[in-house]
């Protein structure tokens, strides 16, 4: 088994290095004039062209950009006089494409781990995950209306819907439909700018990616507290040595970054909660009784949970667990995650 795992790890590393090289090459090759030549070659213009490019595999896109540059060079050699192209639209589109060069290694790794195609659209959407809910709530504030209010409710109620895999997928389907409704409404507004429209499309694309991730039980969930929106990363771990656990990552004002991992054995919740500082970990430990109360409502009790800083507590927890088999109902993991998220959110509000 270890040999298979090692081979798989090497294959994954090779794939990620390859995609990183492709993205780096893209950042060097793309140019306004090159995009204009691509439009001519493809016979598409404006939004149709943008949609075509965003959905292309990055390998195909790189090849086509290079072909366009070669064609440009050939035409330049044969032309007595070459007019300067109108690159207004291409310049704006170029800025969007170059966003994929920021933190592309992390995004490529994330997409590969979840078996999601590495396209320009998905790379840009992955880079937008951490801010998408805040952007959606800002959109609601800027253009209040019935559709926006429904979108706001969909975002605010996602924590309450943490029950099981099927229910989570339904939530993302609902969210996607609300975003699409707002997009259609705003598209009909003659006053909307191209930048605003582009932002809305990016939000819709990111929500679409979140739906794909949710199908793999990898969730990004908003917690709305007053004017603040916190993005929670929740993962039900399957198909690995850590299967049968739920992982929660969140950035909070009071505690900073929190990384928690829980499992359930015979209705007893065990795990580790790691904080950015010793004070934050101590504060979380002092409030553990309230977390216990939330679990009791769900028919579970609080077992051994370690509170501490990164690395050492994680190692201690893994060693203590040994070869324990995780056979609990996955639904319990969702209940634990919901209880913990609401517990931390309440502590934030009371601070």
Short mmCIF file of C-alpha atoms in Angstrom, two decimals:
data_model
loop_
_atom_site.label_atom_id
_atom_site.label_comp_id
_atom_site.label_asym_id
_atom_site.label_seq_id
_atom_site.Cartn_x
_atom_site.Cartn_y
_atom_site.Cartn_z
CA UNK A 1 0.00 0.00 0.00
CA UNK A 2 2.83 2.41 0.87
CA UNK A 3 4.36 1.90 -2.59
CA UNK A 4 1.04 2.70 -4.24
CA UNK A 5 0.63 5.81 -2.08
CA UNK A 6 4.17 6.93 -2.90
CA UNK A 7 3.58 6.44 -6.62
CA UNK A 8 0.30 8.35 -6.43
CA UNK A 9 1.98 11.18 -4.52
CA UNK A 10 4.74 11.46 -7.13
CA UNK A 11 2.15 11.47 -9.94
CA UNK A 12 0.18 14.24 -8.20
CA UNK A 13 3.33 16.34 -7.64
CA UNK A 14 4.31 15.94 -11.29
CA UNK A 15 0.86 16.98 -12.47
CA UNK A 16 0.86 20.08 -10.26
CA UNK A 17 4.35 21.09 -11.41
CA UNK A 18 3.22 20.69 -15.02
CA UNK A 19 0.12 22.85 -14.53
CA UNK A 20 2.19 25.47 -12.72
CA UNK A 21 4.52 25.65 -15.70
CA UNK A 22 1.55 26.00 -18.07
CA UNK A 23 0.07 28.86 -16.03
CA UNK A 24 3.46 30.57 -15.81
CA UNK A 25 3.83 30.28 -19.57
CA UNK A 26 0.33 31.71 -20.02
CA UNK A 27 1.20 34.76 -17.94
CA UNK A 28 4.21 35.41 -20.18
CA UNK A 29 2.48 34.76 -23.50
CA UNK A 30 -0.87 36.58 -23.23
CA UNK A 31 -1.10 40.09 -24.65
CA UNK A 32 -3.88 42.40 -25.92
CA UNK A 33 -2.80 41.99 -29.55
CA UNK A 34 -2.56 38.23 -29.12
CA UNK A 35 -6.11 38.09 -27.75
CA UNK A 36 -7.31 40.15 -30.71
CA UNK A 37 -5.72 37.65 -33.10
CA UNK A 38 -7.39 34.79 -31.20
CA UNK A 39 -10.76 36.52 -31.63
CA UNK A 40 -10.17 36.73 -35.35
CA UNK A 41 -9.09 33.08 -35.56
CA UNK A 42 -12.05 31.85 -33.50
CA UNK A 43 -14.61 34.11 -35.15
CA UNK A 44 -16.02 35.14 -31.78
CA UNK A 45 -16.30 38.61 -30.29
CA UNK A 46 -16.89 40.20 -26.89
CA UNK A 47 -18.72 38.10 -24.31
CA UNK A 48 -18.93 35.03 -26.56
CA UNK A 49 -15.14 35.08 -26.89
CA UNK A 50 -14.64 35.56 -23.12
CA UNK A 51 -16.89 32.61 -22.29
CA UNK A 52 -15.06 30.42 -24.79
CA UNK A 53 -11.66 31.26 -23.29
CA UNK A 54 -12.74 30.87 -19.66
CA UNK A 55 -13.98 27.34 -20.31
CA UNK A 56 -10.88 26.22 -22.20
CA UNK A 57 -8.42 23.80 -20.66
CA UNK A 58 -5.30 25.87 -19.89
CA UNK A 59 -3.15 23.62 -22.09
CA UNK A 60 -5.40 24.24 -25.11
CA UNK A 61 -5.49 27.95 -24.31
CA UNK A 62 -1.69 28.20 -24.18
CA UNK A 63 -1.38 26.40 -27.51
CA UNK A 64 -3.94 28.68 -29.15
CA UNK A 65 -2.29 31.84 -27.79
CA UNK A 66 1.06 30.71 -29.18
CA UNK A 67 -0.54 29.94 -32.55
CA UNK A 68 -2.09 33.42 -32.57
CA UNK A 69 1.31 35.01 -31.83
CA UNK A 70 2.92 33.04 -34.66
CA UNK A 71 0.17 34.13 -37.05
CA UNK A 72 0.66 37.73 -35.95
CA UNK A 73 4.38 37.54 -36.62
CA UNK A 74 3.76 36.07 -40.06
CA UNK A 75 1.30 38.82 -40.96
CA UNK A 76 3.68 41.50 -39.69
CA UNK A 77 6.42 40.24 -41.96
CA UNK A 78 4.13 40.31 -45.01
CA UNK A 79 2.48 43.66 -44.33
CA UNK A 80 3.95 46.96 -45.53
CA UNK A 81 2.11 48.81 -42.80
CA UNK A 82 0.44 47.37 -39.76
CA UNK A 83 -2.24 49.43 -38.04
CA UNK A 84 -2.29 49.53 -34.26
CA UNK A 85 -5.18 47.38 -32.99
CA UNK A 86 -7.96 48.70 -30.80
CA UNK A 87 -7.14 46.90 -27.58
CA UNK A 88 -9.59 48.54 -25.18
CA UNK A 89 -11.66 45.43 -24.57
CA UNK A 90 -8.66 43.14 -24.79
CA UNK A 91 -6.79 45.15 -22.13
CA UNK A 92 -9.65 44.73 -19.68
CA UNK A 93 -10.01 41.05 -20.49
CA UNK A 94 -6.25 40.63 -20.15
CA UNK A 95 -6.36 41.88 -16.55
CA UNK A 96 -8.87 39.14 -15.74
CA UNK A 97 -6.73 36.44 -17.31
CA UNK A 98 -3.63 37.57 -15.43
CA UNK A 99 -5.39 37.11 -12.12
CA UNK A 100 -4.71 33.39 -12.45
CA UNK A 101 -0.98 34.00 -11.99
CA UNK A 102 -1.51 35.09 -8.37
CA UNK A 103 -1.19 32.13 -5.97
CA UNK A 104 -1.75 29.76 -8.89
CA UNK A 105 0.16 26.89 -7.22
CA UNK A 106 -2.26 26.79 -4.31
CA UNK A 107 -5.30 26.97 -6.57
CA UNK A 108 -4.01 24.33 -8.97
CA UNK A 109 -3.28 22.02 -6.04
CA UNK A 110 -6.79 22.56 -4.65
CA UNK A 111 -8.51 21.87 -7.98
CA UNK A 112 -6.42 18.76 -8.61
CA UNK A 113 -7.11 17.41 -5.12
CA UNK A 114 -10.83 17.67 -5.83
CA UNK A 115 -10.54 16.31 -9.39
CA UNK A 116 -11.88 19.54 -10.92
CA UNK A 117 -10.62 20.57 -14.39
CA UNK A 118 -7.87 23.21 -14.35
CA UNK A 119 -9.46 25.85 -16.58
CA UNK A 120 -9.11 29.63 -16.52
CA UNK A 121 -12.65 29.92 -15.18
CA UNK A 122 -12.01 27.46 -12.35
CA UNK A 123 -8.66 29.02 -11.43
CA UNK A 124 -10.24 32.46 -11.19
CA UNK A 125 -13.20 31.08 -9.24
CA UNK A 126 -10.89 29.25 -6.81
CA UNK A 127 -9.01 32.48 -6.18
CA UNK A 128 -12.29 34.22 -5.40
CA UNK A 129 -13.64 31.70 -2.86
CA UNK A 130 -12.44 33.52 0.26
CA UNK A 131 -14.28 36.74 -0.66
CA UNK A 132 -17.31 35.54 -2.64
CA UNK A 133 -19.83 35.70 0.20
CA UNK A 134 -18.70 39.16 1.25
CA UNK A 135 -19.02 40.26 -2.39
CA UNK A 136 -22.53 38.82 -2.61
CA UNK A 137 -23.62 40.65 0.54
CA UNK A 138 -22.12 43.89 -0.80
CA UNK A 139 -24.08 43.33 -4.00
CA UNK A 140 -27.26 43.10 -1.94
CA UNK A 141 -26.47 46.41 -0.23
CA UNK A 142 -25.74 48.22 -3.51
CA UNK A 143 -28.87 47.12 -5.33
CA UNK A 144 -31.63 46.26 -2.83
CA UNK A 145 -34.68 44.46 -4.20
CA UNK A 146 -36.71 41.25 -4.00
CA UNK A 147 -34.11 39.09 -5.77
CA UNK A 148 -31.30 40.52 -3.64
CA UNK A 149 -33.25 39.95 -0.43
CA UNK A 150 -33.79 36.30 -1.37
CA UNK A 151 -30.07 35.98 -2.08
CA UNK A 152 -29.28 37.51 1.32
CA UNK A 153 -31.53 34.99 3.08
CA UNK A 154 -29.92 32.12 1.20
CA UNK A 155 -26.46 33.20 2.36
CA UNK A 156 -27.50 33.87 5.96
CA UNK A 157 -29.29 30.52 6.38
CA UNK A 158 -26.53 28.21 5.18
CA UNK A 159 -25.24 27.37 8.65
CA UNK A 160 -28.70 26.25 9.75
CA UNK A 161 -28.79 23.88 6.79
CA UNK A 162 -25.71 21.89 7.85
CA UNK A 163 -27.45 18.54 8.28
CA UNK A 164 -26.25 16.04 5.68
CA UNK A 165 -24.64 15.78 2.23
CA UNK A 166 -27.92 15.86 0.31
CA UNK A 167 -29.20 18.90 2.18
CA UNK A 168 -25.94 20.77 1.60
CA UNK A 169 -26.14 20.18 -2.15
CA UNK A 170 -29.68 21.56 -2.15
CA UNK A 171 -28.42 24.68 -0.41
CA UNK A 172 -25.79 25.33 -3.06
CA UNK A 173 -28.35 24.70 -5.80
CA UNK A 174 -30.61 27.30 -4.18
CA UNK A 175 -27.74 29.75 -3.80
CA UNK A 176 -26.75 29.31 -7.45
CA UNK A 177 -30.31 29.98 -8.62
CA UNK A 178 -30.53 33.15 -6.51
CA UNK A 179 -27.22 34.45 -7.88
CA UNK A 180 -28.37 33.67 -11.42
CA UNK A 181 -31.64 35.56 -10.81
CA UNK A 182 -29.73 38.64 -9.62
CA UNK A 183 -27.39 38.36 -12.61
CA UNK A 184 -30.29 38.26 -15.07
CA UNK A 185 -31.99 41.21 -13.36
CA UNK A 186 -28.83 43.30 -13.34
CA UNK A 187 -28.02 42.35 -16.94
CA UNK A 188 -31.28 43.98 -18.01
CA UNK A 189 -30.26 47.22 -16.27
CA UNK A 190 -28.97 49.67 -18.87
CA UNK A 191 -26.99 51.51 -16.19
CA UNK A 192 -24.79 48.55 -15.24
CA UNK A 193 -21.12 48.90 -16.17
CA UNK A 194 -18.99 46.22 -17.82
CA UNK A 195 -16.92 45.94 -14.63
CA UNK A 196 -20.02 45.36 -12.50
CA UNK A 197 -21.26 42.76 -14.94
CA UNK A 198 -17.89 41.03 -14.91
CA UNK A 199 -17.93 40.97 -11.10
CA UNK A 200 -21.39 39.38 -11.09
CA UNK A 201 -20.29 36.73 -13.56
CA UNK A 202 -17.28 35.96 -11.40
CA UNK A 203 -19.53 35.54 -8.37
CA UNK A 204 -21.81 33.20 -10.31
CA UNK A 205 -18.79 31.21 -11.52
CA UNK A 206 -17.43 30.91 -8.00
CA UNK A 207 -20.77 29.69 -6.66
CA UNK A 208 -20.76 27.12 -9.46
CA UNK A 209 -17.35 25.91 -8.30
CA UNK A 210 -18.60 25.76 -4.70
CA UNK A 211 -21.40 23.47 -5.93
CA UNK A 212 -18.85 21.14 -7.54
CA UNK A 213 -16.81 21.08 -4.34
CA UNK A 214 -19.92 20.38 -2.27
CA UNK A 215 -20.51 17.24 -4.32
CA UNK A 216 -17.22 16.02 -2.81
CA UNK A 217 -18.29 17.06 0.72
CA UNK A 218 -15.91 20.02 0.67
CA UNK A 219 -17.83 23.11 1.73
CA UNK A 220 -17.26 26.84 2.02
CA UNK A 221 -19.97 28.23 4.30
CA UNK A 222 -20.68 31.85 5.26
CA UNK A 223 -21.41 33.00 8.80
CA UNK A 224 -22.99 36.45 8.85
CA UNK A 225 -22.56 38.40 12.07
CA UNK A 226 -23.81 41.96 11.79
CA UNK A 227 -21.77 43.58 9.02
CA UNK A 228 -19.12 40.86 9.04
CA UNK A 229 -19.05 37.73 6.86
CA UNK A 230 -16.80 34.83 7.88
CA UNK A 231 -15.99 32.08 5.40
CA UNK A 232 -15.88 28.63 7.01
CA UNK A 233 -14.11 25.77 5.23
CA UNK A 234 -15.70 22.48 6.26
CA UNK A 235 -14.59 19.10 4.93
CA UNK A 236 -16.00 15.64 5.58
CA UNK A 237 -12.89 13.46 5.22
CA UNK A 238 -13.36 10.29 3.16
CA UNK A 239 -11.10 7.86 1.34
CA UNK A 240 -7.95 8.37 3.45
CA UNK A 241 -6.33 7.33 6.70
CA UNK A 242 -8.25 10.16 8.35
CA UNK A 243 -11.63 9.06 6.98
CA UNK A 244 -14.56 9.47 9.32
CA UNK A 245 -13.62 12.94 10.53
CA UNK A 246 -14.79 16.46 9.93
CA UNK A 247 -12.28 19.29 9.47
CA UNK A 248 -13.21 22.94 10.08
CA UNK A 249 -11.13 25.98 9.20
CA UNK A 250 -12.24 29.50 10.06
CA UNK A 251 -10.79 32.99 10.50
CA UNK A 252 -12.32 34.93 13.39
CA UNK A 253 -11.81 38.38 14.89
CA UNK A 254 -11.48 37.21 18.49
CA UNK A 255 -9.52 33.97 18.10
CA UNK A 256 -7.77 34.49 14.80
CA UNK A 257 -7.38 31.35 12.69
CA UNK A 258 -9.02 28.21 14.07
CA UNK A 259 -8.39 24.71 12.73
CA UNK A 260 -10.51 21.96 14.27
CA UNK A 261 -10.81 18.25 13.57
CA UNK A 262 -13.48 16.03 15.17
CA UNK A 263 -14.68 12.44 15.04
CA UNK A 264 -17.41 10.56 16.88
CA UNK A 265 -17.00 7.21 18.63
CA UNK A 266 -20.09 5.72 20.28
CA UNK A 267 -21.70 9.19 20.47
CA UNK A 268 -18.61 10.70 22.14
CA UNK A 269 -16.99 13.60 20.27
CA UNK A 270 -13.20 13.71 20.29
CA UNK A 271 -10.74 15.87 18.43
CA UNK A 272 -8.35 18.76 18.42
CA UNK A 273 -8.90 22.54 18.24
CA UNK A 274 -5.87 24.56 17.16
CA UNK A 275 -5.72 28.34 17.53
CA UNK A 276 -3.34 31.07 16.42
CA UNK A 277 -2.31 31.95 19.99
CA UNK A 278 -2.11 30.37 23.42
CA UNK A 279 -4.63 32.89 24.79
CA UNK A 280 -7.12 31.97 22.08
CA UNK A 281 -6.71 28.27 22.86
CA UNK A 282 -7.16 28.92 26.60
CA UNK A 283 -10.29 31.00 25.94
CA UNK A 284 -11.74 28.21 23.79
CA UNK A 285 -11.03 25.68 26.53
CA UNK A 286 -12.78 27.85 29.14
CA UNK A 287 -15.92 27.88 26.96
CA UNK A 288 -15.86 24.12 26.28
CA UNK A 289 -18.84 23.54 28.59
CA UNK A 290 -21.09 25.51 26.24
CA UNK A 291 -19.92 23.40 23.30
CA UNK A 292 -20.75 20.33 25.38
CA UNK A 293 -24.29 21.64 25.92
CA UNK A 294 -24.83 22.02 22.18
CA UNK A 295 -23.67 18.45 21.60
CA UNK A 296 -25.99 17.09 24.27
CA UNK A 297 -28.95 18.56 22.37
CA UNK A 298 -27.82 16.44 19.40
CA UNK A 299 -27.63 13.30 21.55
CA UNK A 300 -23.84 13.31 21.80
CA UNK A 301 -21.38 13.94 24.61
CA UNK A 302 -18.05 15.72 24.68
CA UNK A 303 -15.15 13.30 24.91
CA UNK A 304 -11.46 14.03 24.74
CA UNK A 305 -10.80 17.30 22.89
CA UNK A 306 -7.32 18.86 22.90
CA UNK A 307 -6.97 22.66 22.68
CA UNK A 308 -3.63 24.12 21.67
CA UNK A 309 -1.36 25.57 19.01
CA UNK A 310 -0.47 24.21 15.59
CA UNK A 311 1.57 21.02 14.90
CA UNK A 312 2.25 19.70 18.39
CA UNK A 313 -1.38 19.27 19.40
CA UNK A 314 -2.17 17.73 16.05
CA UNK A 315 0.60 15.16 16.46
CA UNK A 316 -0.46 14.37 20.01
CA UNK A 317 -4.04 13.83 18.93
CA UNK A 318 -3.13 11.56 16.00
CA UNK A 319 -0.84 9.44 18.19
CA UNK A 320 -3.50 9.12 20.86
CA UNK A 321 -6.10 7.93 18.34
CA UNK A 322 -3.90 5.14 17.00
CA UNK A 323 -5.75 2.68 14.73
CA UNK A 324 -9.25 3.42 16.01
CA UNK A 325 -11.84 2.59 13.38
CA UNK A 326 -14.20 5.40 12.41
CA UNK A 327 -17.59 3.82 11.84
CA UNK A 328 -19.98 6.56 12.96
CA UNK A 329 -22.86 7.87 10.90
CA UNK A 330 -21.61 10.70 8.66
CA UNK A 331 -24.66 12.73 9.65
CA UNK A 332 -23.21 13.03 13.15
CA UNK A 333 -20.14 14.73 11.70
CA UNK A 334 -22.37 17.39 10.16
CA UNK A 335 -24.12 17.86 13.52
CA UNK A 336 -20.79 18.28 15.31
CA UNK A 337 -19.60 20.81 12.71
CA UNK A 338 -22.82 22.80 12.98
CA UNK A 339 -22.62 22.82 16.79
CA UNK A 340 -19.00 23.97 16.77
CA UNK A 341 -19.53 26.71 14.18
CA UNK A 342 -22.53 28.10 16.06
CA UNK A 343 -20.60 27.82 19.33
CA UNK A 344 -17.68 29.87 17.99
CA UNK A 345 -20.03 32.38 16.33
CA UNK A 346 -21.83 32.97 19.62
CA UNK A 347 -18.51 33.51 21.40
CA UNK A 348 -17.59 36.05 18.73
CA UNK A 349 -20.82 37.98 19.25
CA UNK A 350 -20.38 38.06 23.03
CA UNK A 351 -16.76 39.28 22.90
#
